[in-house]
Amino acid sequence: MPLPEPLTPATTRPSKPAQSIKSPHIGSTRQHVPQRVTGHPEMECGVGHWDKLLYGNHRFVVEVPDDGLGQNRRVVIPWRRQDQDPAGVEIIVVAAHSGTRVRNVIAEVATRESGTLVFQAVDGPGTYFVYYLPYAMLGKAHYPQAQYLPRRPAAAPDWAAAVVVSLWADSNGTRLPPAHAVRYEAASERDSFAPMNFTATAAELEQLQQEYAGEAFLIFAEDRLNPISMRHGLAAHWAINGPTGHFRGTAGPGEDYVVQLGVYALKDLDGVSVEVANGRCINTDGTDRLGKPLKKSLSIPAGTVKALFVIVPIPDDADGVVRAGITVRNDDGRTQHLAVSLDLRERTEATNDPRLLRRLAWLDSTIAQDAELVAPFTPVTLDGERRTLGILGRTLKLGDSGLPAQVTSTFTAGVTATDGPAVGLLAQAMTLETGTIDWAYGPIDYTVTGPARVSWTCQWTGLQGSKTVASLELAGTLDADGAVHFGLRLSARGTVDLPDVGLRLGLHEAAVPLAMGLGIPGGQRPAELDWVWNVASKNQDALWLGGAHAGLQLALRDKSYERPLNTNFYLEKPLLQPDSWGTGGVSLRTQDGIVTVKATSGPRALDSGHALDFDFRLLLTPFKPIEPGKHLVKRYFHEPADPQQIAEAGATVVNIHHATAPAPYINDPLLSEDKLRSYIAECHKHGLKAKVYNTVRELTFHSPELLPMLHLDHEVFSDGPGKGHIWLQEHAGDGYVSAWFAPNVDDIAVVTTGGSRLENFYVRSLAELSKGEDGIDGIYLDDIAFDRHTMLRVRKVLETACRERATDGPEIDLHSANQFTAHDGYASSANLYMEQLPYVDRLWLGEYFDYEGTDPDYWLVELSGIPFGLMGEMLENGGNPWRGMVFGMTGRAPRVDNRPLWDFWAKTGLEQMEMVGHWDPQAPVTTSHADILATTWTDGGKAVVALASWSEETVDVQLNFDAGSAHLASVDMDAPAIEGFQNAAHYKPGATITIEPNRGLLLTIGY
């Protein structure tokens, strides 16, 4: 789409005009032709064509005149570099006409400002290319680590010696005739250093500082099409033209116009604030991810640049000129001012172009910030005695303290409904133990925020004898999904020594046979556990205990909690060890039918000026009933192939992954919105749902907002070692964590940090993606960088879009590789993401999971999702199809050909039958061998039985039928031929069935 030329900010003194470069076309795959692009103080800039993996991303075009003065030439290259050691980087000179590399090259001088080269013009007069930043792509294909090539002298010794003699003989180099640098070129517009990444020279900086001596800082207005990236150098045209006092631009009605400012600190700056008349600065003001006002001040070290981004909202009915004033102030009262004048024009399609940075305003979006319900959850209830709170399938009874006295589940044993018998988890009320302090509890006061949330408070008074020595403020919140947050702020009056602070839970042993977390892979609960904090290497702060139809997760927190990074990046930003719990650990003991869990802090000394926050969260599981029929109806295809062929193959849902034609760039599918919507419309035409890969774990460098958000003091992007892909090194600088690289679409990403305003941006973008008849039907999450609060907002936005186009609810998938590894901090994925599972529809767990060497309890807890109200699928090596079927799981198509199984489902009507899993004690069919498990689909008169072996040997088994299914015991059984799964076989009633290790059968009875 067409864009106006970049605007030139007004200057405060007569000088040569500031130069600018057009930003690259977002998502463009067109071939560039050489073109003039301004942006270097001394010469024109443009884009050329060459193999950048061979020569690097940058070159200068040099002309050798036809003056008859010989081949040896001397040229000065004003490269104005950012890299720290120009003398150590290789230089490659190539003759343009023949393509010959010039071997006889000497770098006489190589500083950050310029280079002086002597080279042999082997083709005689004409054009030569000087490539001055060649690099090698090292490391893994999808996680590269680029390095500049080291300088390697290649000149012939006798030639080099002669040149050196000439240089020594004449320091001015007059014996060596000149060549002339005439043009800078980049390998693409996106790679170009023009105009923002050519650095000012020492002389230019000195002149600027002399002219503005006594100032604490200077401000430079820059067109929004030229994103500021350098933080440790000053752009050359800023130094030459000087700071700006006025900015003039052109805006459209209803637009969020972005004014971009660079603050150049001449001294260390603290307490920097930005005041905006008719706007706001997103660096210092806005709305946080929880919908609360955000305000902060900035610190800017001397000699560095901080980019500021001011949003000027343009009213829909604006006319003429919109004006705004910007004042930047530091803590000692020094100020700089910028007047902004925006001329109004008609709104056009170009107004919505993301290169104009209008989407930065989405960082402050408040969409879906409420306490309303989403399906299938029901309003939180509070009984007449105001002690028992009810939600879907679960109740929470509070004791006098405001802590849980009982947690009850009414989910059926098969987890398919919520009308089962009540199962109480707690054998005793939860307590906070504080040694010699006796606690008196005040009344419990409730606040109903909305149908999906009820909160309560309770004040505790701590006594030693008759003396009040401490107080505790309890704040609790129950959400409709089953999340219970507790904040316990413990304060002392005077000095109090506590032998320990411990949270104690006593659970019925029979109710919690399974466990996951704190170093325990999902499976059988151990009889004992002793665990201590080790956040540097272990992403562990939560323990889940329960069974298929009742359980709870305990997570230990305090007010300083921040989400760590995950999936390969945990060690870059681990958990923050809580001040309260972090000095202790967790113990688990089993005795007399009770499982006792105690989280302790160890000895603590409190004084009146110090409070400790003993926060924790409970998740009451399952979150919702599983829907086996619905699960089987939604058959996934993970490739945006031809929709008609996908539908003919039997799939009903398409997952559109990144690095594909409809969505090439990771986690910003709006950049290819037209292609994406066109493909989705074609899917809808053939009765398919279409979902897109989109999360916030990392962000593509194609997003125009990436460079601006890197200037938000690590709010959005996690701090880290930098490096990675060469583009990041040349444009993002340092202080980031490099992420995924997709070579097929030349996509580079940077790791985001959890808990930032990027979540507002993300939710707002989903509202755009999902609206309309050709909007997305859901999303595919590849791990999750945000918490359950944002997950709920995501669900609300997608449900709203589905209601508006009268379709059933959205589909949200969660994929995760096995994170129970050293580099991921030994965290089970299901435990790590349990807080988001209420709003997920399907699990894909995932690479590196072991489907062969793990037991059925591991499958149930770690892989299937069933104890949490979900069903899942398999990924690593296609999974184990026989074991998968007893949990309703298949492999990922088209990597796995599921068509034979899908055809079997259709022929047997499996999708309309009732599924009773082997985890249900009332399962109608069992086997005669403990290691051969059976899951049954029935409709009364007939049944399908999935058998799978966890035995290490081939075994012979017989089927056992309960009283309600006795009529099936006298009916012949068939194993229909299913390609890739089983050969046809027929069995008489009571027959022995042979099952091989790691394999199984699908049997039909009564068909």
Short mmCIF file of N, CA, C and O in Angstrom, two decimals, residues 11-17 211 240-241:
data_model
loop_
_atom_site.label_atom_id
_atom_site.label_comp_id
_atom_site.label_asym_id
_atom_site.label_seq_id
_atom_site.Cartn_x
_atom_site.Cartn_y
_atom_site.Cartn_z
N THR A 11 14.17 21.92 12.29
CA THR A 11 15.39 22.03 13.07
C THR A 11 15.45 23.38 13.76
O THR A 11 14.74 24.32 13.40
N THR A 12 16.33 23.47 14.73
CA THR A 12 16.41 24.71 15.52
C THR A 12 17.49 25.64 15.03
O THR A 12 17.68 26.70 15.59
N ARG A 13 18.25 25.23 14.03
CA ARG A 13 19.28 26.10 13.48
C ARG A 13 19.43 25.81 12.00
O ARG A 13 19.15 24.71 11.55
N PRO A 14 19.88 26.77 11.20
CA PRO A 14 20.08 26.50 9.77
C PRO A 14 21.13 25.42 9.60
O PRO A 14 22.18 25.44 10.24
N SER A 15 20.86 24.44 8.76
CA SER A 15 21.80 23.37 8.52
C SER A 15 21.33 22.59 7.32
O SER A 15 20.27 22.85 6.77
N LYS A 16 22.12 21.59 6.92
CA LYS A 16 21.66 20.72 5.84
C LYS A 16 20.47 19.93 6.35
O LYS A 16 20.40 19.56 7.53
N PRO A 17 19.45 19.68 5.53
CA PRO A 17 18.23 19.02 6.02
C PRO A 17 18.51 17.60 6.49
O PRO A 17 19.38 16.91 5.96
N GLU A 211 28.14 23.52 21.35
CA GLU A 211 27.04 24.43 21.05
C GLU A 211 25.96 24.38 22.11
O GLU A 211 25.30 25.39 22.38
N ILE A 240 24.59 16.52 13.14
CA ILE A 240 24.85 17.55 12.15
C ILE A 240 23.77 18.62 12.18
O ILE A 240 24.05 19.83 12.13
N ASN A 241 22.50 18.21 12.28
CA ASN A 241 21.39 19.15 12.19
C ASN A 241 21.00 19.76 13.53
O ASN A 241 20.33 20.79 13.57
#
